[in-house]
PDB file of C-alpha atoms and ligand atoms in Angstrom:
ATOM      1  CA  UNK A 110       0.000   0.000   0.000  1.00 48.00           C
ATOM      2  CA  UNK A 111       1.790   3.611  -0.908  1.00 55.00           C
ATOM      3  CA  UNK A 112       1.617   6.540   0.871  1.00 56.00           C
ATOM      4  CA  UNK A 113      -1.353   8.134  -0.842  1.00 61.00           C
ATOM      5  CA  UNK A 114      -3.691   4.873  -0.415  1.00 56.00           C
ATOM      6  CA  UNK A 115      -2.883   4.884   3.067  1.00 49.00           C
ATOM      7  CA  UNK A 116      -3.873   8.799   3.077  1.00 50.00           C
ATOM      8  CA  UNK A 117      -7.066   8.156   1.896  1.00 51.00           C
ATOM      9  CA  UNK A 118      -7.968   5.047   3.866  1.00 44.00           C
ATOM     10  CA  UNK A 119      -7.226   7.393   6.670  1.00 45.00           C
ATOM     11  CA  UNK A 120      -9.302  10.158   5.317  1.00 46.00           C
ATOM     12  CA  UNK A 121     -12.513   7.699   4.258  1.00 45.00           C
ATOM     13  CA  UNK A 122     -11.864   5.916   7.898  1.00 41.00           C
ATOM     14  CA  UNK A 123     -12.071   9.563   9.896  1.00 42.00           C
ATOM     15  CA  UNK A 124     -15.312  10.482   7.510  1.00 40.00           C
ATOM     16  CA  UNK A 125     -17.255   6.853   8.487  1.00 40.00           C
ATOM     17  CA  UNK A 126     -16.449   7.534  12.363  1.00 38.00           C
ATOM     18  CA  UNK A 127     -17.620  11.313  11.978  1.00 39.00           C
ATOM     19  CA  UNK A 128     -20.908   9.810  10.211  1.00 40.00           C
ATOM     20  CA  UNK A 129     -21.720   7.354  12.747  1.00 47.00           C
ATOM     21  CA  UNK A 130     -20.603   9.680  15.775  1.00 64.00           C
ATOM     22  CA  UNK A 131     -23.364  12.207  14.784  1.00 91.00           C
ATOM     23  CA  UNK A 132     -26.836  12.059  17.059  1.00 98.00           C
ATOM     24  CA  UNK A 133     -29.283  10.238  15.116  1.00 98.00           C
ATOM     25  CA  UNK A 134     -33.054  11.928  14.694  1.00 98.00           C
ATOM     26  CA  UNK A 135     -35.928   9.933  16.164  1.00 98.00           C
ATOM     27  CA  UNK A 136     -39.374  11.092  15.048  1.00 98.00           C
ATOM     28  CA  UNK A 137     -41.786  11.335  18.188  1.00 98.00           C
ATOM     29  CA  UNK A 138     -45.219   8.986  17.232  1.00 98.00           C
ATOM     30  CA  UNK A 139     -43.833   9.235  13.985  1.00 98.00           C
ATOM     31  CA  UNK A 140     -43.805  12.831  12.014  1.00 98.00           C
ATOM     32  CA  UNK A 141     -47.252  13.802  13.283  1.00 98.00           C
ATOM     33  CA  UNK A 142     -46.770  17.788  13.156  1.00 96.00           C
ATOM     34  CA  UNK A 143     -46.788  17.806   9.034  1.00 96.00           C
ATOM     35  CA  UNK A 144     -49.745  18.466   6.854  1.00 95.00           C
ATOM     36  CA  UNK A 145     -52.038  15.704   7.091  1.00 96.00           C
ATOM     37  CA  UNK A 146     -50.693  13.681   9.817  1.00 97.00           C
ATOM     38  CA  UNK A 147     -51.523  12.533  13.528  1.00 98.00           C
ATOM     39  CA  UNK A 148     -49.896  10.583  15.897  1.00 98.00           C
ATOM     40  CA  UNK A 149     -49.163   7.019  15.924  1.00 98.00           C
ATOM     41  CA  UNK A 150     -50.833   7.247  12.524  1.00 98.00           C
ATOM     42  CA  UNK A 151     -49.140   5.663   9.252  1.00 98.00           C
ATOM     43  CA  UNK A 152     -49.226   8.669   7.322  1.00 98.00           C
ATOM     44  CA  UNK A 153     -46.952  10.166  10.246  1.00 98.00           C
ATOM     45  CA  UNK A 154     -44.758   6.979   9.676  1.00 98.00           C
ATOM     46  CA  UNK A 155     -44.176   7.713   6.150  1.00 98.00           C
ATOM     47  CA  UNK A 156     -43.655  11.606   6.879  1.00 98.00           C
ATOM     48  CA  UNK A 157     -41.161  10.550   9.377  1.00 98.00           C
ATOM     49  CA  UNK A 158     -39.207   8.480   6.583  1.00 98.00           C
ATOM     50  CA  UNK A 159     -39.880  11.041   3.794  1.00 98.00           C
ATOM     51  CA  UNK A 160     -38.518  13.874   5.454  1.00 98.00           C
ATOM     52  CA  UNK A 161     -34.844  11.471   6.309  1.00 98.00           C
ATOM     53  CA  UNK A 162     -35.637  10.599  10.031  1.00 98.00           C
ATOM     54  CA  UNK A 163     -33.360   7.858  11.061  1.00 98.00           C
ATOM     55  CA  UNK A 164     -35.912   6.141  13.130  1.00 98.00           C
ATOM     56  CA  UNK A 165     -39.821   6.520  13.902  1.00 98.00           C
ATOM     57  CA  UNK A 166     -41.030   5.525  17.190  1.00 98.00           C
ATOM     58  CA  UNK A 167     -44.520   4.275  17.934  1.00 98.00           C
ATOM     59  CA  UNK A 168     -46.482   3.182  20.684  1.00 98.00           C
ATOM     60  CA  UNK A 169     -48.347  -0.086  21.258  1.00 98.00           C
ATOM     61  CA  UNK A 170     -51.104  -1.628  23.531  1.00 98.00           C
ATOM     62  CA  UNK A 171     -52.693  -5.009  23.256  1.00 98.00           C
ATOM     63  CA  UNK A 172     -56.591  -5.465  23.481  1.00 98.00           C
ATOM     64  CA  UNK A 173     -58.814  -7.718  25.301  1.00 98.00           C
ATOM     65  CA  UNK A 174     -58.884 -10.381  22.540  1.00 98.00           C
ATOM     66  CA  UNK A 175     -54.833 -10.006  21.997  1.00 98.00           C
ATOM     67  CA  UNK A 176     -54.795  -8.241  18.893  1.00 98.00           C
ATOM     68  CA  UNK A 177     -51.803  -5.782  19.051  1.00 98.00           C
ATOM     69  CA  UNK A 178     -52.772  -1.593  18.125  1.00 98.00           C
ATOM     70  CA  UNK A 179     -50.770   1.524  17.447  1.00 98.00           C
ATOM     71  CA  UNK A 180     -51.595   4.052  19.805  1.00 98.00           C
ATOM     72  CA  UNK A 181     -50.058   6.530  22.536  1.00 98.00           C
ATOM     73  CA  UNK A 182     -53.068   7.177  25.051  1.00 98.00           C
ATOM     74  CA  UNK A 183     -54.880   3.715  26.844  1.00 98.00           C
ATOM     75  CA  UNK A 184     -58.111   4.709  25.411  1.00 98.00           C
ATOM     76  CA  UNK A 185     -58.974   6.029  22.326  1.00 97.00           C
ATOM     77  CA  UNK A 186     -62.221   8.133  22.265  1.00 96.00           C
ATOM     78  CA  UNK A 187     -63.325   6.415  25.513  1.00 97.00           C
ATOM     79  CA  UNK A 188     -62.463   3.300  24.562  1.00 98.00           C
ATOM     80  CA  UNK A 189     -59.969   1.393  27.037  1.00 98.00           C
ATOM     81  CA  UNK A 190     -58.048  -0.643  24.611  1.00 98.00           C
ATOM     82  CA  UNK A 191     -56.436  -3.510  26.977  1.00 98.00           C
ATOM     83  CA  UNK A 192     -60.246  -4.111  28.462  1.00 98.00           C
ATOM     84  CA  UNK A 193     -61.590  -4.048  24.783  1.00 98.00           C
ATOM     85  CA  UNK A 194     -62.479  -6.000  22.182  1.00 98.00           C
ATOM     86  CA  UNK A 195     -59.952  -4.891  18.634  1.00 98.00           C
ATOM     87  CA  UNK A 196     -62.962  -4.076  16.547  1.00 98.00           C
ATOM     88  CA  UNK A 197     -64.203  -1.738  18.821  1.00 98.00           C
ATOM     89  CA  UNK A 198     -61.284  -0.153  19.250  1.00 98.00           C
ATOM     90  CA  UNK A 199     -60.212  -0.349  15.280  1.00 98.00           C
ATOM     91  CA  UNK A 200     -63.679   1.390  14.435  1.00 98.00           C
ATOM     92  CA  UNK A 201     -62.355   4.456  16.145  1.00 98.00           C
ATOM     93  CA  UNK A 202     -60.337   7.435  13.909  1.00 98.00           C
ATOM     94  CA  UNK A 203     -57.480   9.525  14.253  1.00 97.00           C
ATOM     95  CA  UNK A 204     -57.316  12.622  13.988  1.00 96.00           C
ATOM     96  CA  UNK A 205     -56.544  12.866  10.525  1.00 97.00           C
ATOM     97  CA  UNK A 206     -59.265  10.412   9.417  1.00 97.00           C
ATOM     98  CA  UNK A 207     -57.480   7.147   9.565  1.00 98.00           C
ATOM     99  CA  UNK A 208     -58.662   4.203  11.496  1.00 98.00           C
ATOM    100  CA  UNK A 209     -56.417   3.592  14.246  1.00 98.00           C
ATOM    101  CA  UNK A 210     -53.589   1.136  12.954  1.00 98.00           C
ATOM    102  CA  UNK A 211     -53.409  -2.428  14.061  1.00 98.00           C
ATOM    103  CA  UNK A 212     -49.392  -3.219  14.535  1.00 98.00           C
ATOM    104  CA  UNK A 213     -49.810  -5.544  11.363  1.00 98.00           C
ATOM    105  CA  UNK A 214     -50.803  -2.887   9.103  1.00 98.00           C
ATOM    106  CA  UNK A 215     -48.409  -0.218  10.409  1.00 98.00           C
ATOM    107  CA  UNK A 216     -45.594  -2.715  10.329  1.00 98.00           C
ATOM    108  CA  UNK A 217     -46.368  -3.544   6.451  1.00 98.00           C
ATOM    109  CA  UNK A 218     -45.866  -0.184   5.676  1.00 98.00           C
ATOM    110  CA  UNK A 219     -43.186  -0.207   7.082  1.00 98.00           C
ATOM    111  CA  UNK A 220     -41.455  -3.039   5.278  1.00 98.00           C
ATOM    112  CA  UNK A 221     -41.902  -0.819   2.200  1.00 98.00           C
ATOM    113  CA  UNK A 222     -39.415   1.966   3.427  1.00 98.00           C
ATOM    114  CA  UNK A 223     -36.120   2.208   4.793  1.00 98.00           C
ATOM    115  CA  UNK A 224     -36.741   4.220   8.106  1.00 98.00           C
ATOM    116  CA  UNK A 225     -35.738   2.049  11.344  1.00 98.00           C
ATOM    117  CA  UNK A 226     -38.503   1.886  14.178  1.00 98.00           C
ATOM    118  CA  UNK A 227     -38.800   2.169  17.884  1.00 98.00           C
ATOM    119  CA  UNK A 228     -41.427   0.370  19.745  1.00 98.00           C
ATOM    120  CA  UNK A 229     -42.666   1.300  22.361  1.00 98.00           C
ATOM    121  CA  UNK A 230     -45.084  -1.622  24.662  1.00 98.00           C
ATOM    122  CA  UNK A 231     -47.043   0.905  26.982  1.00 98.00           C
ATOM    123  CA  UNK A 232     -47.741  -0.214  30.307  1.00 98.00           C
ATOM    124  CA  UNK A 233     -50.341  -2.434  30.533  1.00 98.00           C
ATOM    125  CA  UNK A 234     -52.187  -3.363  34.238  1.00 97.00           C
ATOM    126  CA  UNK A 235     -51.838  -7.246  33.399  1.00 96.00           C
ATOM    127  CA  UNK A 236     -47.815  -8.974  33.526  1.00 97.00           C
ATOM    128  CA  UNK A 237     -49.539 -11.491  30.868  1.00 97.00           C
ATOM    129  CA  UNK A 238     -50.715  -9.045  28.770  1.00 97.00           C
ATOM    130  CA  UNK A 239     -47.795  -7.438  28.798  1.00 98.00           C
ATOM    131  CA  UNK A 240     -45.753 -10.824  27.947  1.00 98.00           C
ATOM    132  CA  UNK A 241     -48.391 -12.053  25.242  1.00 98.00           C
ATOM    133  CA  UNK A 242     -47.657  -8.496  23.752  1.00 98.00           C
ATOM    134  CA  UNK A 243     -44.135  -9.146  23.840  1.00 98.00           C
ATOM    135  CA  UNK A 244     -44.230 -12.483  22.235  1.00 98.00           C
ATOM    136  CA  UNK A 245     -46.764 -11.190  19.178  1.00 98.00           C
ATOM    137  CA  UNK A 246     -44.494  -8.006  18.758  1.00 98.00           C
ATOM    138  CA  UNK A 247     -41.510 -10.134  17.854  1.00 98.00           C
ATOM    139  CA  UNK A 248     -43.575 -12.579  15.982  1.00 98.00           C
ATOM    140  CA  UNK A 249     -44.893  -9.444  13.449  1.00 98.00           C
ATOM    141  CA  UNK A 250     -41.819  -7.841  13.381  1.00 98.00           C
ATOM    142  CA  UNK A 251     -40.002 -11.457  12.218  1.00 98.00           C
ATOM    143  CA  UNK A 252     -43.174 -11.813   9.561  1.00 98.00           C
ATOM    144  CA  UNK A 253     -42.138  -8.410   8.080  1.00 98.00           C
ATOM    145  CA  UNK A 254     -38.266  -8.930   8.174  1.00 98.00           C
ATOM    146  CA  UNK A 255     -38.084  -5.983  10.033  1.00 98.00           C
ATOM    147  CA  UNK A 256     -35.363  -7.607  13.459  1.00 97.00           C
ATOM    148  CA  UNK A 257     -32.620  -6.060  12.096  1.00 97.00           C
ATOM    149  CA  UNK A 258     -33.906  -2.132  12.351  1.00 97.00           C
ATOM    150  CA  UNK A 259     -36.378  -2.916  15.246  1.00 98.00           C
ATOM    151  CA  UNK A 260     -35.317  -1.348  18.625  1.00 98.00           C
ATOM    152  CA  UNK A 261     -37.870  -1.746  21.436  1.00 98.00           C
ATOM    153  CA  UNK A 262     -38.342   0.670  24.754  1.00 98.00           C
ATOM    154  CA  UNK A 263     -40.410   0.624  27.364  1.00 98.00           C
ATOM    155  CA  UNK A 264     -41.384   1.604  30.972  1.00 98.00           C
ATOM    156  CA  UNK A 265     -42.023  -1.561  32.097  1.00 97.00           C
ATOM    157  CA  UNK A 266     -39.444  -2.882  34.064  1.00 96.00           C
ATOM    158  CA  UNK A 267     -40.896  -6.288  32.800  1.00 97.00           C
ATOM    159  CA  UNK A 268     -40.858  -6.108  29.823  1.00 98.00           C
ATOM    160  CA  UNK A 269     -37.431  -4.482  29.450  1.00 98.00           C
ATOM    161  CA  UNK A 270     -36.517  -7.674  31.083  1.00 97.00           C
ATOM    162  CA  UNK A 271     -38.885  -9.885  28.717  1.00 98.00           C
ATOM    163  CA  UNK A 272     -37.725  -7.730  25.597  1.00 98.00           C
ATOM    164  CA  UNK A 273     -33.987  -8.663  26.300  1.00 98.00           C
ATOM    165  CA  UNK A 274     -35.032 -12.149  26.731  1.00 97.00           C
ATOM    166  CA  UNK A 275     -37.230 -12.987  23.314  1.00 97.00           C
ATOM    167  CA  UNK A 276     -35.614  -9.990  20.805  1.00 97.00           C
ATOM    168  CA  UNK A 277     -32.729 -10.740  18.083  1.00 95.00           C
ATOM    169  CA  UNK A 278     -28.773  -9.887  19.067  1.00 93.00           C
ATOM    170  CA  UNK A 279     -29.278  -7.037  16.360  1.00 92.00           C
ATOM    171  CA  UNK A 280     -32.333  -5.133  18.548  1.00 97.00           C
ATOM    172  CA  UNK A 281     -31.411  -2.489  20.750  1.00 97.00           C
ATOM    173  CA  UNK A 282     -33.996  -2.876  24.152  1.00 98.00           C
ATOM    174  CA  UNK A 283     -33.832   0.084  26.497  1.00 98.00           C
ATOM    175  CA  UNK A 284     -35.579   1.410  29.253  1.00 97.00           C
ATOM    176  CA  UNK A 285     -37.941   4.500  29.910  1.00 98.00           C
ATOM    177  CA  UNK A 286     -38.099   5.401  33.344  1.00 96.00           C
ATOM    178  CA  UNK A 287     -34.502   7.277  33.958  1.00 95.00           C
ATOM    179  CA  UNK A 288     -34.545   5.151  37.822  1.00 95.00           C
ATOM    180  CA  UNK A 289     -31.427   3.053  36.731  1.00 97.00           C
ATOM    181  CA  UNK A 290     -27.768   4.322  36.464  1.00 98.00           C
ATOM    182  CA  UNK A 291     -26.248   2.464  33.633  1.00 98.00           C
ATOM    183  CA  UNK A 292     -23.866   0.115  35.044  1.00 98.00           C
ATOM    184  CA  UNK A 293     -27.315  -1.659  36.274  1.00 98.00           C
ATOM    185  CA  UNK A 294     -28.647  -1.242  32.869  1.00 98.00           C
ATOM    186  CA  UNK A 295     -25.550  -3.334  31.631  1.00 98.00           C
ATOM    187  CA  UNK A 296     -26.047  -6.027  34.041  1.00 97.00           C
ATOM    188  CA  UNK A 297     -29.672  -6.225  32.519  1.00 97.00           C
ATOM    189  CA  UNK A 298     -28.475  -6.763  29.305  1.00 97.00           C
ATOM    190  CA  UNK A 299     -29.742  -3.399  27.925  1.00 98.00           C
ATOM    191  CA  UNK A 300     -28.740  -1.299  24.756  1.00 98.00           C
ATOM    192  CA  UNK A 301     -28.261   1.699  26.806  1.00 98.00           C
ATOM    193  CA  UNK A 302     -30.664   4.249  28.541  1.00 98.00           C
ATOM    194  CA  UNK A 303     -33.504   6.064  26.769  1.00 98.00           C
ATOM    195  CA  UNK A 304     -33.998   8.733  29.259  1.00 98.00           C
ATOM    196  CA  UNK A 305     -36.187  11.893  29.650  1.00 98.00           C
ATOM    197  CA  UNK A 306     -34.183  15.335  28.704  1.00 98.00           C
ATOM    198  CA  UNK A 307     -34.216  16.578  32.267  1.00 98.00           C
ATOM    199  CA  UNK A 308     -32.948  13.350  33.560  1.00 98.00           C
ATOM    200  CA  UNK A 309     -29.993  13.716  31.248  1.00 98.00           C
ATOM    201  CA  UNK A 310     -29.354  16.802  32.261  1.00 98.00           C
ATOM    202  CA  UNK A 311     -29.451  16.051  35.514  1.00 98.00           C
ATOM    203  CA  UNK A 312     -26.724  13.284  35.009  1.00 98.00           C
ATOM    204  CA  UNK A 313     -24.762  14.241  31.946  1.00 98.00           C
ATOM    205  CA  UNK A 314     -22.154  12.082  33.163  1.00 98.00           C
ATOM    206  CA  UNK A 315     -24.276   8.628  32.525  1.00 98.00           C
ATOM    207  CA  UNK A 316     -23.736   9.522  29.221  1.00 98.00           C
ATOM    208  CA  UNK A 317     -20.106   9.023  29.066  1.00 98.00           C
ATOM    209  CA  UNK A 318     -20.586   6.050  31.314  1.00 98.00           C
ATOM    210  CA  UNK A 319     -23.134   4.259  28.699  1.00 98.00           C
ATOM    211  CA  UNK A 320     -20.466   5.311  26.171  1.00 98.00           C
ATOM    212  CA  UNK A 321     -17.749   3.279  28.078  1.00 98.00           C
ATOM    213  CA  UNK A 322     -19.960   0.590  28.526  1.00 98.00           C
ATOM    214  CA  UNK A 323     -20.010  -0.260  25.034  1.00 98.00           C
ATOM    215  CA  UNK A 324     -24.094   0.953  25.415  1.00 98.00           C
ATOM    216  CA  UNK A 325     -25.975   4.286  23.538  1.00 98.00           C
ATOM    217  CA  UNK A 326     -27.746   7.084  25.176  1.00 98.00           C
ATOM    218  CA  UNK A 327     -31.238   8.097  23.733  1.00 98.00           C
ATOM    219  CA  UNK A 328     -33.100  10.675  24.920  1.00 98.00           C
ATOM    220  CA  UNK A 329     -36.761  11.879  24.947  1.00 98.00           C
ATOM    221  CA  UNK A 330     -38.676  14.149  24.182  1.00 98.00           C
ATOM    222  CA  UNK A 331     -36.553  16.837  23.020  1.00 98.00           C
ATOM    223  CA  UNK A 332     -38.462  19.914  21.145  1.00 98.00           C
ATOM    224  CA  UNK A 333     -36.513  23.124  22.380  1.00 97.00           C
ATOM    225  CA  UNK A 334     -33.689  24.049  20.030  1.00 97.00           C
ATOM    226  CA  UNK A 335     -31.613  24.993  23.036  1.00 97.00           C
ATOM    227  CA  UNK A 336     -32.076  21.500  24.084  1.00 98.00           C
ATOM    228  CA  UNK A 337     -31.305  20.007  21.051  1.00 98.00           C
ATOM    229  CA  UNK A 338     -28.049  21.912  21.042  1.00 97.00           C
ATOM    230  CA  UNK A 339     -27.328  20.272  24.811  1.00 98.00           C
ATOM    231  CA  UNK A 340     -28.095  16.704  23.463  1.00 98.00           C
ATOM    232  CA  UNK A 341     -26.060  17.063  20.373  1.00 98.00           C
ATOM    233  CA  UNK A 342     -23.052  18.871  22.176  1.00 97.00           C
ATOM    234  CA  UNK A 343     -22.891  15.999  24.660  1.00 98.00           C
ATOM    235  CA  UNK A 344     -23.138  13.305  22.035  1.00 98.00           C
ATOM    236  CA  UNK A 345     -26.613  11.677  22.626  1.00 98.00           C
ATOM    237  CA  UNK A 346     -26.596   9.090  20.113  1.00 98.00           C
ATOM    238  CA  UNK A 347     -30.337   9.105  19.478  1.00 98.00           C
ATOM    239  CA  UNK A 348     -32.735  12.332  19.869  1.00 98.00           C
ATOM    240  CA  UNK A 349     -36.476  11.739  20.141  1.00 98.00           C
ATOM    241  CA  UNK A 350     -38.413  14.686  19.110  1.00 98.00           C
ATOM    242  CA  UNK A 351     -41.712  15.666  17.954  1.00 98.00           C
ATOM    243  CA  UNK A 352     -39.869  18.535  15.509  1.00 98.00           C
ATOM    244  CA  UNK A 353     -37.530  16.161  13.715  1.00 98.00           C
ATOM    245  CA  UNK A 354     -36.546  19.059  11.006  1.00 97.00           C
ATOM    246  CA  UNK A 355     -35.745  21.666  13.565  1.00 97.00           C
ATOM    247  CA  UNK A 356     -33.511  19.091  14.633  1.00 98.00           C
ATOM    248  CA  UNK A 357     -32.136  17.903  11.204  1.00 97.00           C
ATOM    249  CA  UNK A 358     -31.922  21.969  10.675  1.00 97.00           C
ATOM    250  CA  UNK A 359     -29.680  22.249  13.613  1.00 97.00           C
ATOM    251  CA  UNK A 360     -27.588  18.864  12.801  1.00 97.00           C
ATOM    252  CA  UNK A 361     -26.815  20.325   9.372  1.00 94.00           C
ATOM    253  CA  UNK A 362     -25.738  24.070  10.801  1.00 87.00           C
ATOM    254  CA  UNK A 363     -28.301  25.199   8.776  1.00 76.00           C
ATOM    255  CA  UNK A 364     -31.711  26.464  10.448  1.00 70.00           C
ATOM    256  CA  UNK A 365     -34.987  26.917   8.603  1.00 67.00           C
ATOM    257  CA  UNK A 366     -38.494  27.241   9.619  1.00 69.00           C
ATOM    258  CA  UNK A 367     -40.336  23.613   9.990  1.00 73.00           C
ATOM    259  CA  UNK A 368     -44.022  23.139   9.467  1.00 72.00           C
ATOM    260  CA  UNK A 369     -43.987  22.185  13.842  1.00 70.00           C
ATOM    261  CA  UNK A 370     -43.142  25.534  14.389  1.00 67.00           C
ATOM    262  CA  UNK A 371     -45.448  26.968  11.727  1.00 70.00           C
ATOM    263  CA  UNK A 372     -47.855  25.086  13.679  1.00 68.00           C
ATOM    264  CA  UNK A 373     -46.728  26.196  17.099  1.00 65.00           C
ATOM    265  CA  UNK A 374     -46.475  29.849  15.659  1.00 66.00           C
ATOM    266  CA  UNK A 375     -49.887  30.158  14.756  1.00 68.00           C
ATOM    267  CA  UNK A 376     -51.773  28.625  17.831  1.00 64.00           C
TER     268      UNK A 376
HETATM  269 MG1  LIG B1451     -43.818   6.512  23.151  1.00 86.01          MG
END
């Protein structure tokens, strides 16, 4: 190998490190603040991945009759969705007009694109429902191909452990609730910590701790620019936010008005 070859390995290796060092933009429920969208609805999904996000992140509750469902609150219009039958709770709508999503039909859409997804299992009042939810979520997510850019989170110490138990060696599983330093997060068997914003800040130094672990730092939900700035400064791997183009704005140097703060503008 001459001089110059070795030059330019050492140039193209320095780029691929800068690349991958760079915090990573995780659209909140998907890109719900652009025209037409809602949250936890497809159409957010597919903003999310039109717009470049490197990851959407959804959130999912199982119903009565075990049928898995893509949605943030634990009712929607009323109805309770873990004490539910599905086709009550599929008959209700979004905001936007769509049906609310079973996990089947939000997963095949995303099989069509190339944006990586975080789960989210939500809390649930039963341990089995919470388990049987487990078990179907990696079941879909194997019948779509979609282990190898599926990372899972939750704030159920439960099913953190049950997630690290049934997902593939390539899925990240972290936890929600910030009450762990990371050395214990290790010992779980955890990807790292996917803490709230003022928890972070609280502890900046867990993030160089998760960093010598061999573990990533995510962080949630991060909407202030000033914030952003922190996270990125400190080198959060992964920023969850509900304005993922303020945040792509501010990654690129270059900031520009986003249709979140258009929206937040004229409220
Ligand atoms: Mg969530």
């Amino acid at each position: 190998m001459n001089i110059n070859r070795i030059f330019a390995f050492v140039v193209l290796m320095s780029l691929a490190v800068a690349v991958m060092a760079g915090s990573k933009v995780v659209a909140h429920r998907g890109y719900w603040q652009a025209p037409g969208s809602a949250q936890n609805s497809i159409r957010a999904l597919v903003k999310a991945d039109s717009v470049g996000c490197y990851a959407s992140e959804f959130d999912v509750w199982i119903t009565a009759d075990g049928v898995l469902v893509v949605n943030h609150d634990a009712d929607v219009n009323g109805v309770v969705i873990a004490s539910s039958a599905a086709h009550e709770v599929l008959a209700q709508r979004l905001s936007n007009g769509e049906h609310v999503p079973t996990l089947d039909a939000y997963l095949a859409t995303a099989a069509t694109l190339p944006i990586r997804l975080v789960c989210e299992l939500k809390v649930h009042d039963s341990r089995a429902q919470e388990r049987k939810a487990v078990k179907d979520i990696m079941a879909l997510v194997k019948k779509y191909g979609l282990e190898d850019r599926t990372d899972y989170i939750t704030f159920s110490c439960d099913a953190f452990r049950e997630f690290i138990r049934q997902a593939p060696e390539s899925a990240g599983v972290y936890y929600l609730e910030g009450n762990y330093v990371p050395s214990q997060i290790r010992h779980m068997g955890g990807a790292g910590i996917d803490y709230y914003i003022g928890v972070l800040k609280k502890y900046p130094e867990w993030i160089d701790e998760c960093h010598s672990l061999g573990m990533y730092v995510n962080v949630w939900t991060v909407n202030k620019p000033e914030d952003m700035q922190w996270c990125i400064d400190h080198g959060v791997d992964f920023i969850t936010t509900n304005d993922p183009e303020l945040l792509q704005s501010l990654l690129s140097g270059k900031v520009s008005d986003t249709p979140a703060r258009a929206a937040a503008a004229a409220r």
